[in-house]
Short mmCIF file of C-alpha atoms in Angstrom, two decimals:
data_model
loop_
_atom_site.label_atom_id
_atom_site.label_comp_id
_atom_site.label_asym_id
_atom_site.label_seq_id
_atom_site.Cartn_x
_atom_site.Cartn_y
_atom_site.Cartn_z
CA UNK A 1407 0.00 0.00 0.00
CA UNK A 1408 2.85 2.33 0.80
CA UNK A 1409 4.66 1.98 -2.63
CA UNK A 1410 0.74 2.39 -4.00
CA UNK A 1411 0.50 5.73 -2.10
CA UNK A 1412 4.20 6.99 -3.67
CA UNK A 1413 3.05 6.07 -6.80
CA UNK A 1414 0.00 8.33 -6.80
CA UNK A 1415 1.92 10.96 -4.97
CA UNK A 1416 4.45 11.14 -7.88
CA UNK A 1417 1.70 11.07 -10.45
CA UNK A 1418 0.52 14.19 -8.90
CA UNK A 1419 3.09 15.83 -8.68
CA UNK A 1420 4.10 14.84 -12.19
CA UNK A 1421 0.50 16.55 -13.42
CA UNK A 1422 1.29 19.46 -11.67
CA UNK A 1423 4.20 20.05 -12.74
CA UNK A 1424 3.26 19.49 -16.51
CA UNK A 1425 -0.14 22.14 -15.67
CA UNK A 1426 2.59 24.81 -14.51
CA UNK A 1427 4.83 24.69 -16.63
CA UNK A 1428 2.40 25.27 -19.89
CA UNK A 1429 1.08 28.07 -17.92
CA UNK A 1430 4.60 29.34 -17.63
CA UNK A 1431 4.61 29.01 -21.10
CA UNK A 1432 5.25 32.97 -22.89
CA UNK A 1433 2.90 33.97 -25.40
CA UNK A 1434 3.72 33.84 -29.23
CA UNK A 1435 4.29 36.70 -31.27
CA UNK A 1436 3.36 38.04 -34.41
CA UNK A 1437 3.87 40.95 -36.64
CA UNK A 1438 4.58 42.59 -39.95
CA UNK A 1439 7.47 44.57 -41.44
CA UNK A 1440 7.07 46.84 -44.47
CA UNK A 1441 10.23 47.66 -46.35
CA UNK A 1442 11.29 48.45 -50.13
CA UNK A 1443 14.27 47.88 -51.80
CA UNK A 1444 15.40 50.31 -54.55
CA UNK A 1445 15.55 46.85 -57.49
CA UNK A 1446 13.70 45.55 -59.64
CA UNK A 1447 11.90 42.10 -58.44
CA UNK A 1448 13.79 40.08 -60.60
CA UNK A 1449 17.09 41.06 -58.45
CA UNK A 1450 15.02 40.30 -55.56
CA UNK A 1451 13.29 37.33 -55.72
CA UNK A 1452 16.28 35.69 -56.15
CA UNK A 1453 17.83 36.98 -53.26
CA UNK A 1454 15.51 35.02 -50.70
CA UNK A 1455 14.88 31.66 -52.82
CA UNK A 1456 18.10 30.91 -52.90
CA UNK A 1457 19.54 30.25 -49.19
CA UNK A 1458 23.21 30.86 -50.24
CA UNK A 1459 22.26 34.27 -51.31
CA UNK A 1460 19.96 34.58 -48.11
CA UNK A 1461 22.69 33.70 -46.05
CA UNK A 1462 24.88 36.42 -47.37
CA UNK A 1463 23.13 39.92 -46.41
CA UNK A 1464 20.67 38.51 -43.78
CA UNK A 1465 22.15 40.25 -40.57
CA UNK A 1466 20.95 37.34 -38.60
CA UNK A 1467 23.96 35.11 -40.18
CA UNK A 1468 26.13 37.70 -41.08
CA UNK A 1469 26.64 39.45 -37.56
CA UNK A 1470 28.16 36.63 -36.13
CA UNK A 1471 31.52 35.59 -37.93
CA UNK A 1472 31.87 32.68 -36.01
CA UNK A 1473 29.01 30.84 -37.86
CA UNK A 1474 29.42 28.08 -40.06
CA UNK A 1475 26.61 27.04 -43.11
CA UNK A 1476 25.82 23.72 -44.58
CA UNK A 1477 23.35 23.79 -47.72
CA UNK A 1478 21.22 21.47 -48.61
CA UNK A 1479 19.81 20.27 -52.16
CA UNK A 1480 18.11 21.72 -54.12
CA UNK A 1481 19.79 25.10 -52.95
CA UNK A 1482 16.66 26.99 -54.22
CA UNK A 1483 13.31 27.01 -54.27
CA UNK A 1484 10.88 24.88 -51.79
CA UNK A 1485 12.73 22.30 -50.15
CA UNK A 1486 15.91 24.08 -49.85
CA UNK A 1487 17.43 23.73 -46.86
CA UNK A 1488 20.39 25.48 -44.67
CA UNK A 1489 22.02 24.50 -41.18
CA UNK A 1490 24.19 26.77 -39.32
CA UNK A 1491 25.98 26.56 -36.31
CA UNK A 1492 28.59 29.06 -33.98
CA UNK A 1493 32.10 27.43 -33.78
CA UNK A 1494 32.70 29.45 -30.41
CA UNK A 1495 29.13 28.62 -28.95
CA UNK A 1496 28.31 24.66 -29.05
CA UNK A 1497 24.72 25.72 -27.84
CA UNK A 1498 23.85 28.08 -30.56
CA UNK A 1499 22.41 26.39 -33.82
CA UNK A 1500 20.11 25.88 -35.68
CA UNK A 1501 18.19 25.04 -39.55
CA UNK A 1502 16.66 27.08 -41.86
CA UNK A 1503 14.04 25.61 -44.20
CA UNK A 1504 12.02 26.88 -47.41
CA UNK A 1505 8.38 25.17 -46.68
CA UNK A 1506 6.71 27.34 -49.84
CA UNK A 1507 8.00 29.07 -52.77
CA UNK A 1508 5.58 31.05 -55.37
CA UNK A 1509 8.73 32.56 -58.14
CA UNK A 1510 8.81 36.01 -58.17
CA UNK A 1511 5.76 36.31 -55.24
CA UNK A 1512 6.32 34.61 -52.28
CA UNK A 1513 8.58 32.80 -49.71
CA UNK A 1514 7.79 30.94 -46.48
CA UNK A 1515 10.38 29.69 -44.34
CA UNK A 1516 10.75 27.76 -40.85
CA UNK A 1517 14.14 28.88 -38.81
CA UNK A 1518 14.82 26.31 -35.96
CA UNK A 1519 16.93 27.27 -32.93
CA UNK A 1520 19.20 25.64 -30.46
CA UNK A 1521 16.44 24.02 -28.61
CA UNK A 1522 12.98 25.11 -29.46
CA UNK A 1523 10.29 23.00 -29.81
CA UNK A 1524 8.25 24.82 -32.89
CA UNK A 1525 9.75 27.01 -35.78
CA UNK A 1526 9.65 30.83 -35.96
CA UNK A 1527 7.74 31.43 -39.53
CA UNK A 1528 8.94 33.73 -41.93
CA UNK A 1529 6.63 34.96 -44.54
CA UNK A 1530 8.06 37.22 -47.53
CA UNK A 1531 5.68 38.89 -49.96
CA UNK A 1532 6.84 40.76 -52.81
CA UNK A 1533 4.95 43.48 -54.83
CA UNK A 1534 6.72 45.37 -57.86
CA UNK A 1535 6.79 49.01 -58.18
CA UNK A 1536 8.38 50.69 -60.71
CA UNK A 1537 11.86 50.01 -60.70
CA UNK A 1538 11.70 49.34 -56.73
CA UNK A 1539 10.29 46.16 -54.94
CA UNK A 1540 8.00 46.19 -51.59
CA UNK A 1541 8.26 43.83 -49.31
CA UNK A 1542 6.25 42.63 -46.45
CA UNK A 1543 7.69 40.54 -43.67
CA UNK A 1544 5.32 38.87 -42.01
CA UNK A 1545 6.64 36.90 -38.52
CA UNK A 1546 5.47 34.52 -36.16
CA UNK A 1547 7.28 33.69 -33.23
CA UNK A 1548 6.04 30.59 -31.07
CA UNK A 1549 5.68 30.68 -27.22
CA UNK A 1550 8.27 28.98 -25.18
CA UNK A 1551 8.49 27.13 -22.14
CA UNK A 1552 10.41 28.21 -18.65
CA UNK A 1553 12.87 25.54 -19.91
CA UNK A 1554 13.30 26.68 -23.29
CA UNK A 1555 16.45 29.35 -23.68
CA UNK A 1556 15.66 32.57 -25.50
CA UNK A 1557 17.85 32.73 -28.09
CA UNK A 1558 18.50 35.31 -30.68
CA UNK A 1559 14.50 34.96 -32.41
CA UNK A 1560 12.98 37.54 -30.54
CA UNK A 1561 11.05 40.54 -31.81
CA UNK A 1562 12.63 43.26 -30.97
CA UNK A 1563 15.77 41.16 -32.59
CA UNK A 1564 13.91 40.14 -35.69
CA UNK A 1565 12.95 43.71 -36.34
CA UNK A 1566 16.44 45.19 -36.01
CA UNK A 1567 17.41 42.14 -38.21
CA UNK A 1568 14.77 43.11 -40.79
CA UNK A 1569 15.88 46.89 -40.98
CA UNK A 1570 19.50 46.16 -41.27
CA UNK A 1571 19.05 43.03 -43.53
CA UNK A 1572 17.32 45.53 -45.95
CA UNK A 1573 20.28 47.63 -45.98
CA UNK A 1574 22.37 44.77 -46.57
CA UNK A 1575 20.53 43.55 -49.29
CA UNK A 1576 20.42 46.92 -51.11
CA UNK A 1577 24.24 47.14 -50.66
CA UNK A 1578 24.66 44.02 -51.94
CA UNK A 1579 22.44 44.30 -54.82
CA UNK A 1580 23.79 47.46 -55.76
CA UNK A 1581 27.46 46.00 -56.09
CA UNK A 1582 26.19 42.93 -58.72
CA UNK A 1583 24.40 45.50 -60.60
CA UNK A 1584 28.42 47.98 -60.29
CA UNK A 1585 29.60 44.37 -61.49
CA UNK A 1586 27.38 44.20 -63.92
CA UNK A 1587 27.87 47.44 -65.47
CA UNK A 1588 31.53 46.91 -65.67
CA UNK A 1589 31.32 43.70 -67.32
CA UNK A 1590 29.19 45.59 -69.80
CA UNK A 1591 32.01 48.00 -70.24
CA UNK A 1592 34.80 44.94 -71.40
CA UNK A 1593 36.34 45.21 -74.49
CA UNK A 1594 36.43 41.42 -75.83
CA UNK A 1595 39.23 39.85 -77.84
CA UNK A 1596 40.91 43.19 -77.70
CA UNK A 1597 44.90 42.93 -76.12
CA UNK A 1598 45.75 44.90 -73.24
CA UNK A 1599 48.78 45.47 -70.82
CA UNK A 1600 47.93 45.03 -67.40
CA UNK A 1601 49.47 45.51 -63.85
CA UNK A 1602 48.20 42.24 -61.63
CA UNK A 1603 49.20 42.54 -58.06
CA UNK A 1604 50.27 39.56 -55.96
CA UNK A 1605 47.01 37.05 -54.72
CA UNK A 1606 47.07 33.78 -52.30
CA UNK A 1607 45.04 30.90 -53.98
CA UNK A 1608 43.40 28.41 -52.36
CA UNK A 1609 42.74 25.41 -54.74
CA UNK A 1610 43.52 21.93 -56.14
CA UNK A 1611 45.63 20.07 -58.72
CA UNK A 1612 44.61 18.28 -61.30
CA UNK A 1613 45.18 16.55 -64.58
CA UNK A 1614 42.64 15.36 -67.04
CA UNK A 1615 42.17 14.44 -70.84
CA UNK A 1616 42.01 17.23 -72.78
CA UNK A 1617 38.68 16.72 -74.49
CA UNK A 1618 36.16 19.55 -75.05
CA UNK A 1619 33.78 17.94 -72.78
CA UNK A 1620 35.92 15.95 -70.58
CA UNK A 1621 37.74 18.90 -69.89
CA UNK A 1622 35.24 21.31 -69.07
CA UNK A 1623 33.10 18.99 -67.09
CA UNK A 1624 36.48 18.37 -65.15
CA UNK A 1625 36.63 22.14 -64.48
CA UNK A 1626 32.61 22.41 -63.14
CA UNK A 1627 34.10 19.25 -60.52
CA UNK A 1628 36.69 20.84 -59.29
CA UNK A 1629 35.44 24.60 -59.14
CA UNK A 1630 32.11 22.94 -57.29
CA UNK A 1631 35.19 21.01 -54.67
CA UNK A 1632 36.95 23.57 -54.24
CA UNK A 1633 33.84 26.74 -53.49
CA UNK A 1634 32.07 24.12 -50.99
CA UNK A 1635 35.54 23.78 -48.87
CA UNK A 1636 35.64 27.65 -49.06
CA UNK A 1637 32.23 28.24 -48.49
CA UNK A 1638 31.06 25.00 -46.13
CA UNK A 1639 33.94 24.12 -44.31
CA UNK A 1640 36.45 27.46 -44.01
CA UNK A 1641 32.72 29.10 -43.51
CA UNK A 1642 34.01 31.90 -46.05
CA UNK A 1643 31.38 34.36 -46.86
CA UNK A 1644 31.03 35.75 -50.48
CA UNK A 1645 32.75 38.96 -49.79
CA UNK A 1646 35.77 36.91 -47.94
CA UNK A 1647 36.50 35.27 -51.17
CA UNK A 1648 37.39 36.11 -55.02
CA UNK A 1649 37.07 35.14 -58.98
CA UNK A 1650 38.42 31.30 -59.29
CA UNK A 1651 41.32 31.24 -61.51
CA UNK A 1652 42.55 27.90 -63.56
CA UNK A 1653 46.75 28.58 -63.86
CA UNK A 1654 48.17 25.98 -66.88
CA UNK A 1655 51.47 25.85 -69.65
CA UNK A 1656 49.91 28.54 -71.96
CA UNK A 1657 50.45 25.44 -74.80
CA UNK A 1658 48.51 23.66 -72.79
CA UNK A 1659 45.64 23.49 -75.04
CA UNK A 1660 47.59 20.84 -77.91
CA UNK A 1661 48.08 18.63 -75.57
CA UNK A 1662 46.20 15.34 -75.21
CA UNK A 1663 46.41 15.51 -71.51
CA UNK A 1664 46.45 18.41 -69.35
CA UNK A 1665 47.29 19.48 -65.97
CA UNK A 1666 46.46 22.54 -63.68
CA UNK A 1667 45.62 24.26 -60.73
CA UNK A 1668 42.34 25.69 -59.96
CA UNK A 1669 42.38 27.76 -56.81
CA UNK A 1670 39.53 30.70 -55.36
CA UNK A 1671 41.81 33.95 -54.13
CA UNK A 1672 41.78 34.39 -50.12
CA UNK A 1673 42.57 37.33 -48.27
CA UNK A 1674 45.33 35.54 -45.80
CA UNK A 1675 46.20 31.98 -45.52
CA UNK A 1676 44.69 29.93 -43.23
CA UNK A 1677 45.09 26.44 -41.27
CA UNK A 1678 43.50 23.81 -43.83
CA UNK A 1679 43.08 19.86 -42.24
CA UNK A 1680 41.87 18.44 -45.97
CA UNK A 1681 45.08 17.55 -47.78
CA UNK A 1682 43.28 17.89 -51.11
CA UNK A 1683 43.77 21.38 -51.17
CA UNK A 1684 46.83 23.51 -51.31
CA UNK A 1685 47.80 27.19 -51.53
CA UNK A 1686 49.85 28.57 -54.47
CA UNK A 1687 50.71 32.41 -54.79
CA UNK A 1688 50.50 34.21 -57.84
CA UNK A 1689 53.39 37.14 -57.58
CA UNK A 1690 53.03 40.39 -59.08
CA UNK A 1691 53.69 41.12 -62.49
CA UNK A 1692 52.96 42.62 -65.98
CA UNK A 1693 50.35 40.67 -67.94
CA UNK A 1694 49.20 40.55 -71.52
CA UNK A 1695 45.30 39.77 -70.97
CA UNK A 1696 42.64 39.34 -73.47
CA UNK A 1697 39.04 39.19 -72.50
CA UNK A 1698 36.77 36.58 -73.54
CA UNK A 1699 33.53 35.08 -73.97
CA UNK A 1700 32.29 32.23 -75.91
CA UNK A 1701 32.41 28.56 -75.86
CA UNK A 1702 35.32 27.54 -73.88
CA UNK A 1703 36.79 25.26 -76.77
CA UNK A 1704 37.08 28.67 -78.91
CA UNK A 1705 39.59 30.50 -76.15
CA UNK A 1706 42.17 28.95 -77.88
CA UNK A 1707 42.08 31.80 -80.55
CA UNK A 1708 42.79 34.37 -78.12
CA UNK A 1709 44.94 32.30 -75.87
CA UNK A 1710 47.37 32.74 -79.35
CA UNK A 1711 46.74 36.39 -79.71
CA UNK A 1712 48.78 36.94 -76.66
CA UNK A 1713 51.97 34.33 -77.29
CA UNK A 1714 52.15 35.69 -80.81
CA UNK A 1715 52.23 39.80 -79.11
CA UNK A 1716 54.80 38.06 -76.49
CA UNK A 1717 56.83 36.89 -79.17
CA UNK A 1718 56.71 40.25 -80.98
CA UNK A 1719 58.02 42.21 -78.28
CA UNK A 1720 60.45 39.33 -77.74
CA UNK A 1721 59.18 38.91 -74.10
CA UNK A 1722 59.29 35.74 -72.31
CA UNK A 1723 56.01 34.38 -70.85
CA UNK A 1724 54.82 32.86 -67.41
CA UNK A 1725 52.08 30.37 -67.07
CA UNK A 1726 48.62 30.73 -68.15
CA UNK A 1727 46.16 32.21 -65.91
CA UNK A 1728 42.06 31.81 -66.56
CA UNK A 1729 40.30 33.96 -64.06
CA UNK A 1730 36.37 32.63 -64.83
CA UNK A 1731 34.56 36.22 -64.43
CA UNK A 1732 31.11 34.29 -64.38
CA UNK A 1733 31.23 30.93 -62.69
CA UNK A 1734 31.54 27.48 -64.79
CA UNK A 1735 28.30 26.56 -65.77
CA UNK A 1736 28.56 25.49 -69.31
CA UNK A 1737 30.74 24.96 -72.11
CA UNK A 1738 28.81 26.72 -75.31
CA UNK A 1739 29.26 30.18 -72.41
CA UNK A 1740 32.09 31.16 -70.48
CA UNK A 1741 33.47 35.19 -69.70
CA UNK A 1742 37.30 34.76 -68.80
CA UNK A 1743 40.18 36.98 -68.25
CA UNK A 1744 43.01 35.40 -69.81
CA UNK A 1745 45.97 36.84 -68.91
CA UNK A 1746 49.89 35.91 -69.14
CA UNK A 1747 53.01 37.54 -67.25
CA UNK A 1748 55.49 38.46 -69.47
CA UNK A 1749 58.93 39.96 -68.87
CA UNK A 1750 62.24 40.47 -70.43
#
């Protein structure tokens, strides 16, 4: 009877414990942010489908630089998915999910923190204007338990992250479309004489047939290895990181087999644990560079431009270098700076 009695005694207990502690449960939270962003929508949209991008201005992720990202297939659009995690905090982490995606109208995503129960909701709407997008930020924020920690979803931190997200975003935005403009502004298959300062590269080495598509498809591998290290593992953010440049023998291309090095530029070097990659620096020099776009099969034409000018000044010529302005998506269209030291 006595163990009976204990029993009972706990399962009280146990109920009134569980009745207290929802009641000690806060309230949830919602609210709505207008703000407008001085783009067009298609700059926009593609700004918050795409997690990477999301991940780059969003003041939430970029305020701390001791987080670290992990994307998830397929990178955009519903079902995209993001972790993220602070090296220096073991207790701060969390996902990021994209439940709904309507292009160029709506996004809906779930953020998951450290240790709470139910997802804050995100929902983005986007209206056109003229040249300028509006966009309404509409947030709910669950209630939590007396057990649950905080965190950083509050309001009061979601609005500040809203405001200076926006800025963010315009900043950013505005520097693709400076890009942009300057790209617009290259002279193609025209020779120039160039002054390259010194850059640290951060890449691999490689050697493959040299086949039009066994080649290039070689190039998408390693460019893909070598920007999820930087990006995934060194937790490099966009702005921490530059152009990916392929160095090779500036013959290279007659060759049935080819070797070279494709590295991303870093500011400073950096302890690396995979032994895949390595870090090669390119020393400052004079350079004979040609812009061009095109298949990348057809380079070739310039690639000969600048030997025969080298051999016309009766200059001797370093190795190579292929800086890929716009990543490697596809053969048929590539924009590279090709560019060769020369010197006396």
């Amino acid at each position: 009877m006595r163990w009976i009695k204990i029993i009972m005694v706990a399962v009280v207990m146990g109920l009134i414990f569980y009745v207290i502690s929802k009641n000690l449960k806060s309230e949830g939270e919602t609210f709505s942010v207008r703000t407008n962003v001085n783009q067009p929508l298609d700059r926009v949209y593609s700004q918050f489908s795409n997690l990477q991008n999301f991940a780059e201005w969003n003041t939430f992720f970029t305020q701390n630089p001791d987080f670290q990202f992990r994307f998830f297939s397929p990178y955009e659009g519903q079902g995209s998915a993001m972790t993220y995690k602070n090296l220096a905090d073991d207790d701060e982490f969390g996902e990021v999910f994209i439940r709904f995606a309507m292009p160029k109208k709506a996004v809906r995503y779930h953020i998951y923190s450290a240790d709470s129960e139910k997802p804050v909701v995100l929902d983005v709407k986007f209206t056109p204007q003229m040249n300028t997008t509006d966009i309404l930020w509409s947030i709910n924020i669950p209630g939590k338990g007396w057990w649950e920690r905080s965190g950083n979803l509050t309001a009061e931190n979601m609005r500040f992250n809203i405001d200076s997200s926006t800025k963010n975003l315009a900043s950013t935005l505005g520097n693709k479309v400076q890009k942009e403009q300057e790209r617009e502004n290259i002279k193609f298959d025209s020779l120039i004489i160039e002054q390259s300062p010194g850059r640290l590269l951060l890449g691999v080495n490689v050697s493959t047939r040299n086949t039009k598509d066994l080649l290039f498809k070689n190039i998408i591998l390693n460019h893909n290895k070598t920007l999820n290290y930087i990006t995934s593992d060194l937790a490099k953010k966009n702005d921490e990181y530059g152009e990916p440049v392929l160095i090779t023998d500036a013959d290279s291309y007659t060759d049935k087999e080819v070797s070279y090095y494709y590295g991303i530029p870093l500011s400073k070097r950096i302890g690396i644990s995979d032994n895949n990659f390595t870090f090669r620096t390119l020393h400052a020099s004079r350079n004979y560079v040609v812009y061009y776009r095109g298949a990348y099969s057809g380079r070739v034409k310039a690639i000969q431009q600048i030997l025969s000018q080298a051999k016309r000044d009766t200059l001797r010529t370093g190795e190579l270098q292929q800086t890929f302005i716009e990543e490697p998506t596809a053969e048929s269209n590539v924009l590279l700076k090709l560019a060769v030291p020369v010197f006396r």
